[in-house]
mmCIF file with all atom_site columns, C-alpha atoms in Angstrom:
data_model
loop_
_atom_site.group_PDB
_atom_site.id
_atom_site.type_symbol
_atom_site.label_atom_id
_atom_site.label_alt_id
_atom_site.label_comp_id
_atom_site.label_asym_id
_atom_site.label_entity_id
_atom_site.label_seq_id
_atom_site.pdbx_PDB_ins_code
_atom_site.Cartn_x
_atom_site.Cartn_y
_atom_site.Cartn_z
_atom_site.occupancy
_atom_site.B_iso_or_equiv
_atom_site.pdbx_formal_charge
_atom_site.auth_seq_id
_atom_site.auth_comp_id
_atom_site.auth_asym_id
_atom_site.auth_atom_id
_atom_site.pdbx_PDB_model_num
ATOM 1   C CA . UNK C 1 1   ? 83.367  228.764 -24.703 1.00 75.00 ? 1   UNK C CA 1
ATOM 2   C CA . UNK C 1 2   ? 86.580  230.347 -25.208 1.00 91.00 ? 2   UNK C CA 1
ATOM 3   C CA . UNK C 1 3   ? 88.380  229.699 -28.374 1.00 95.00 ? 3   UNK C CA 1
ATOM 4   C CA . UNK C 1 4   ? 91.934  228.238 -28.586 1.00 95.00 ? 4   UNK C CA 1
ATOM 5   C CA . UNK C 1 5   ? 94.522  228.255 -31.254 1.00 94.00 ? 5   UNK C CA 1
ATOM 6   C CA . UNK C 1 6   ? 93.879  225.273 -32.688 1.00 96.00 ? 6   UNK C CA 1
ATOM 7   C CA . UNK C 1 7   ? 90.306  226.476 -33.398 1.00 96.00 ? 7   UNK C CA 1
ATOM 8   C CA . UNK C 1 8   ? 91.713  229.471 -34.821 1.00 97.00 ? 8   UNK C CA 1
ATOM 9   C CA . UNK C 1 9   ? 94.197  228.149 -37.257 1.00 96.00 ? 9   UNK C CA 1
ATOM 10  C CA . UNK C 1 10  ? 91.668  225.433 -38.397 1.00 96.00 ? 10  UNK C CA 1
ATOM 11  C CA . UNK C 1 11  ? 89.171  228.237 -39.282 1.00 97.00 ? 11  UNK C CA 1
ATOM 12  C CA . UNK C 1 12  ? 88.989  228.389 -43.042 1.00 97.00 ? 12  UNK C CA 1
ATOM 13  C CA . UNK C 1 13  ? 87.255  230.951 -45.505 1.00 97.00 ? 13  UNK C CA 1
ATOM 14  C CA . UNK C 1 14  ? 83.914  230.166 -46.693 1.00 97.00 ? 14  UNK C CA 1
ATOM 15  C CA . UNK C 1 15  ? 81.600  231.949 -49.077 1.00 97.00 ? 15  UNK C CA 1
ATOM 16  C CA . UNK C 1 16  ? 80.672  234.341 -46.417 1.00 97.00 ? 16  UNK C CA 1
ATOM 17  C CA . UNK C 1 17  ? 82.411  236.061 -43.825 1.00 97.00 ? 17  UNK C CA 1
ATOM 18  C CA . UNK C 1 18  ? 81.836  234.480 -40.357 1.00 98.00 ? 18  UNK C CA 1
ATOM 19  C CA . UNK C 1 19  ? 82.721  235.065 -36.890 1.00 97.00 ? 19  UNK C CA 1
ATOM 20  C CA . UNK C 1 20  ? 84.305  232.651 -34.041 1.00 97.00 ? 20  UNK C CA 1
ATOM 21  C CA . UNK C 1 21  ? 83.209  234.091 -30.790 1.00 96.00 ? 21  UNK C CA 1
ATOM 22  C CA . UNK C 1 22  ? 85.578  234.217 -27.689 1.00 95.00 ? 22  UNK C CA 1
ATOM 23  C CA . UNK C 1 23  ? 83.264  235.721 -25.077 1.00 88.00 ? 23  UNK C CA 1
ATOM 24  C CA . UNK C 1 24  ? 82.974  239.308 -23.457 1.00 90.00 ? 24  UNK C CA 1
ATOM 25  C CA . UNK C 1 25  ? 82.375  240.775 -26.687 1.00 92.00 ? 25  UNK C CA 1
ATOM 26  C CA . UNK C 1 26  ? 85.913  239.700 -28.202 1.00 97.00 ? 26  UNK C CA 1
ATOM 27  C CA . UNK C 1 27  ? 85.493  237.782 -31.490 1.00 97.00 ? 27  UNK C CA 1
ATOM 28  C CA . UNK C 1 28  ? 87.387  236.689 -34.505 1.00 98.00 ? 28  UNK C CA 1
ATOM 29  C CA . UNK C 1 29  ? 86.103  237.496 -37.962 1.00 98.00 ? 29  UNK C CA 1
ATOM 30  C CA . UNK C 1 30  ? 86.912  235.307 -40.728 1.00 98.00 ? 30  UNK C CA 1
ATOM 31  C CA . UNK C 1 31  ? 86.806  236.805 -44.052 1.00 98.00 ? 31  UNK C CA 1
ATOM 32  C CA . UNK C 1 32  ? 86.325  235.298 -47.597 1.00 97.00 ? 32  UNK C CA 1
ATOM 33  C CA . UNK C 1 33  ? 89.865  235.992 -48.384 1.00 96.00 ? 33  UNK C CA 1
ATOM 34  C CA . UNK C 1 34  ? 91.263  233.993 -45.389 1.00 97.00 ? 34  UNK C CA 1
ATOM 35  C CA . UNK C 1 35  ? 92.071  237.158 -43.372 1.00 98.00 ? 35  UNK C CA 1
ATOM 36  C CA . UNK C 1 36  ? 91.447  236.788 -39.762 1.00 98.00 ? 36  UNK C CA 1
ATOM 37  C CA . UNK C 1 37  ? 90.861  239.884 -37.577 1.00 98.00 ? 37  UNK C CA 1
ATOM 38  C CA . UNK C 1 38  ? 90.168  240.339 -34.118 1.00 98.00 ? 38  UNK C CA 1
ATOM 39  C CA . UNK C 1 39  ? 87.251  242.564 -32.969 1.00 98.00 ? 39  UNK C CA 1
ATOM 40  C CA . UNK C 1 40  ? 85.606  243.731 -29.915 1.00 97.00 ? 40  UNK C CA 1
ATOM 41  C CA . UNK C 1 41  ? 82.310  245.040 -29.736 1.00 95.00 ? 41  UNK C CA 1
ATOM 42  C CA . UNK C 1 42  ? 81.125  247.183 -26.873 1.00 95.00 ? 42  UNK C CA 1
ATOM 43  C CA . UNK C 1 43  ? 78.461  249.923 -25.785 1.00 94.00 ? 43  UNK C CA 1
ATOM 44  C CA . UNK C 1 44  ? 79.846  253.480 -25.281 1.00 95.00 ? 44  UNK C CA 1
ATOM 45  C CA . UNK C 1 45  ? 77.199  256.400 -24.033 1.00 93.00 ? 45  UNK C CA 1
ATOM 46  C CA . UNK C 1 46  ? 74.521  253.977 -25.151 1.00 94.00 ? 46  UNK C CA 1
ATOM 47  C CA . UNK C 1 47  ? 76.035  253.496 -28.622 1.00 95.00 ? 47  UNK C CA 1
ATOM 48  C CA . UNK C 1 48  ? 77.244  250.476 -29.795 1.00 95.00 ? 48  UNK C CA 1
ATOM 49  C CA . UNK C 1 49  ? 80.880  250.374 -31.152 1.00 95.00 ? 49  UNK C CA 1
ATOM 50  C CA . UNK C 1 50  ? 83.436  247.961 -32.653 1.00 95.00 ? 50  UNK C CA 1
ATOM 51  C CA . UNK C 1 51  ? 87.193  248.091 -32.004 1.00 96.00 ? 51  UNK C CA 1
ATOM 52  C CA . UNK C 1 52  ? 89.260  246.316 -34.506 1.00 96.00 ? 52  UNK C CA 1
ATOM 53  C CA . UNK C 1 53  ? 92.252  244.900 -32.552 1.00 96.00 ? 53  UNK C CA 1
ATOM 54  C CA . UNK C 1 54  ? 94.411  243.370 -35.503 1.00 96.00 ? 54  UNK C CA 1
ATOM 55  C CA . UNK C 1 55  ? 94.757  240.830 -37.373 1.00 97.00 ? 55  UNK C CA 1
ATOM 56  C CA . UNK C 1 56  ? 95.558  237.125 -36.621 1.00 97.00 ? 56  UNK C CA 1
ATOM 57  C CA . UNK C 1 57  ? 98.130  235.577 -36.489 1.00 96.00 ? 57  UNK C CA 1
ATOM 58  C CA . UNK C 1 58  ? 100.081 239.180 -36.094 1.00 96.00 ? 58  UNK C CA 1
ATOM 59  C CA . UNK C 1 59  ? 97.832  239.207 -33.067 1.00 96.00 ? 59  UNK C CA 1
ATOM 60  C CA . UNK C 1 60  ? 97.931  236.094 -31.074 1.00 97.00 ? 60  UNK C CA 1
ATOM 61  C CA . UNK C 1 61  ? 94.789  235.071 -29.058 1.00 97.00 ? 61  UNK C CA 1
ATOM 62  C CA . UNK C 1 62  ? 96.578  236.214 -25.894 1.00 96.00 ? 62  UNK C CA 1
ATOM 63  C CA . UNK C 1 63  ? 97.358  239.332 -27.167 1.00 97.00 ? 63  UNK C CA 1
ATOM 64  C CA . UNK C 1 64  ? 93.869  239.837 -28.530 1.00 97.00 ? 64  UNK C CA 1
ATOM 65  C CA . UNK C 1 65  ? 92.587  239.373 -24.774 1.00 97.00 ? 65  UNK C CA 1
ATOM 66  C CA . UNK C 1 66  ? 94.976  241.678 -23.279 1.00 97.00 ? 66  UNK C CA 1
ATOM 67  C CA . UNK C 1 67  ? 93.544  244.469 -25.820 1.00 96.00 ? 67  UNK C CA 1
ATOM 68  C CA . UNK C 1 68  ? 90.140  243.521 -25.002 1.00 97.00 ? 68  UNK C CA 1
ATOM 69  C CA . UNK C 1 69  ? 90.895  244.077 -21.011 1.00 97.00 ? 69  UNK C CA 1
ATOM 70  C CA . UNK C 1 70  ? 92.954  247.471 -21.611 1.00 96.00 ? 70  UNK C CA 1
ATOM 71  C CA . UNK C 1 71  ? 89.782  248.352 -23.751 1.00 96.00 ? 71  UNK C CA 1
ATOM 72  C CA . UNK C 1 72  ? 87.512  247.697 -21.032 1.00 96.00 ? 72  UNK C CA 1
ATOM 73  C CA . UNK C 1 73  ? 89.486  249.526 -18.739 1.00 97.00 ? 73  UNK C CA 1
ATOM 74  C CA . UNK C 1 74  ? 89.128  252.477 -20.968 1.00 96.00 ? 74  UNK C CA 1
ATOM 75  C CA . UNK C 1 75  ? 85.702  252.210 -20.870 1.00 96.00 ? 75  UNK C CA 1
ATOM 76  C CA . UNK C 1 76  ? 85.343  251.828 -17.339 1.00 96.00 ? 76  UNK C CA 1
ATOM 77  C CA . UNK C 1 77  ? 87.323  255.528 -17.116 1.00 96.00 ? 77  UNK C CA 1
ATOM 78  C CA . UNK C 1 78  ? 85.119  257.188 -19.626 1.00 96.00 ? 78  UNK C CA 1
ATOM 79  C CA . UNK C 1 79  ? 87.474  256.815 -22.556 1.00 95.00 ? 79  UNK C CA 1
ATOM 80  C CA . UNK C 1 80  ? 86.106  255.480 -25.958 1.00 95.00 ? 80  UNK C CA 1
ATOM 81  C CA . UNK C 1 81  ? 88.781  253.081 -27.018 1.00 95.00 ? 81  UNK C CA 1
ATOM 82  C CA . UNK C 1 82  ? 88.058  253.284 -30.765 1.00 92.00 ? 82  UNK C CA 1
ATOM 83  C CA . UNK C 1 83  ? 88.545  257.068 -30.371 1.00 92.00 ? 83  UNK C CA 1
ATOM 84  C CA . UNK C 1 84  ? 91.725  256.888 -28.140 1.00 91.00 ? 84  UNK C CA 1
ATOM 85  C CA . UNK C 1 85  ? 93.011  254.207 -30.952 1.00 90.00 ? 85  UNK C CA 1
ATOM 86  C CA . UNK C 1 86  ? 92.656  256.666 -33.561 1.00 89.00 ? 86  UNK C CA 1
ATOM 87  C CA . UNK C 1 87  ? 94.089  259.809 -31.814 1.00 90.00 ? 87  UNK C CA 1
ATOM 88  C CA . UNK C 1 88  ? 96.871  257.446 -31.218 1.00 88.00 ? 88  UNK C CA 1
ATOM 89  C CA . UNK C 1 89  ? 97.448  256.502 -34.823 1.00 85.00 ? 89  UNK C CA 1
ATOM 90  C CA . UNK C 1 90  ? 97.025  260.055 -35.828 1.00 85.00 ? 90  UNK C CA 1
ATOM 91  C CA . UNK C 1 91  ? 99.897  261.201 -33.233 1.00 84.00 ? 91  UNK C CA 1
ATOM 92  C CA . UNK C 1 92  ? 102.294 258.518 -34.600 1.00 82.00 ? 92  UNK C CA 1
ATOM 93  C CA . UNK C 1 93  ? 101.434 259.818 -38.359 1.00 80.00 ? 93  UNK C CA 1
ATOM 94  C CA . UNK C 1 94  ? 102.269 262.997 -37.410 1.00 78.00 ? 94  UNK C CA 1
ATOM 95  C CA . UNK C 1 95  ? 105.460 262.269 -35.323 1.00 72.00 ? 95  UNK C CA 1
ATOM 96  C CA . UNK C 1 96  ? 106.574 260.209 -38.662 1.00 72.00 ? 96  UNK C CA 1
ATOM 97  C CA . UNK C 1 97  ? 105.797 262.841 -40.916 1.00 74.00 ? 97  UNK C CA 1
ATOM 98  C CA . UNK C 1 98  ? 107.449 265.670 -38.808 1.00 72.00 ? 98  UNK C CA 1
ATOM 99  C CA . UNK C 1 99  ? 110.370 263.709 -38.064 1.00 68.00 ? 99  UNK C CA 1
ATOM 100 C CA . UNK C 1 100 ? 110.883 262.889 -41.625 1.00 67.00 ? 100 UNK C CA 1
ATOM 101 C CA . UNK C 1 101 ? 110.496 266.613 -42.715 1.00 64.00 ? 101 UNK C CA 1
ATOM 102 C CA . UNK C 1 102 ? 112.892 267.760 -40.385 1.00 58.00 ? 102 UNK C CA 1
ATOM 103 C CA . UNK C 1 103 ? 115.622 264.964 -40.876 1.00 55.00 ? 103 UNK C CA 1
ATOM 104 C CA . UNK C 1 104 ? 115.542 266.002 -44.632 1.00 54.00 ? 104 UNK C CA 1
ATOM 105 C CA . UNK C 1 105 ? 116.037 269.754 -43.817 1.00 49.00 ? 105 UNK C CA 1
ATOM 106 C CA . UNK C 1 106 ? 118.946 268.958 -41.419 1.00 46.00 ? 106 UNK C CA 1
ATOM 107 C CA . UNK C 1 107 ? 120.269 266.196 -43.402 1.00 46.00 ? 107 UNK C CA 1
ATOM 108 C CA . UNK C 1 108 ? 119.693 263.333 -41.217 1.00 42.00 ? 108 UNK C CA 1
ATOM 109 C CA . UNK C 1 109 ? 118.888 259.918 -42.313 1.00 42.00 ? 109 UNK C CA 1
ATOM 110 C CA . UNK C 1 110 ? 115.264 258.695 -41.421 1.00 39.00 ? 110 UNK C CA 1
ATOM 111 C CA . UNK C 1 111 ? 115.165 255.508 -39.326 1.00 39.00 ? 111 UNK C CA 1
ATOM 112 C CA . UNK C 1 112 ? 111.459 255.155 -40.408 1.00 37.00 ? 112 UNK C CA 1
#
């Protein structure tokens, strides 16, 4: 059964973390602290893996489903979405770090 926004908003923290499943491997983890995180469980090269999509409500249900479809396309093309996300994150960090360093060297104000 697919989740809807009402069910997600109504999910309250309990003494132990629990999951609400949306289908196709997409689920919402509700932690004791009340933080709700979108996860996608999949198999890649015979190994079970988990992709953290993001936190609700910053990532809506429809955005999580779109991210799920993108991850499925990556898997179909032989790309591990978890590794791709880590590489993208590292590239963004490197870009910000290099841009900050260079802007200080030449007197520009950083926009990050």
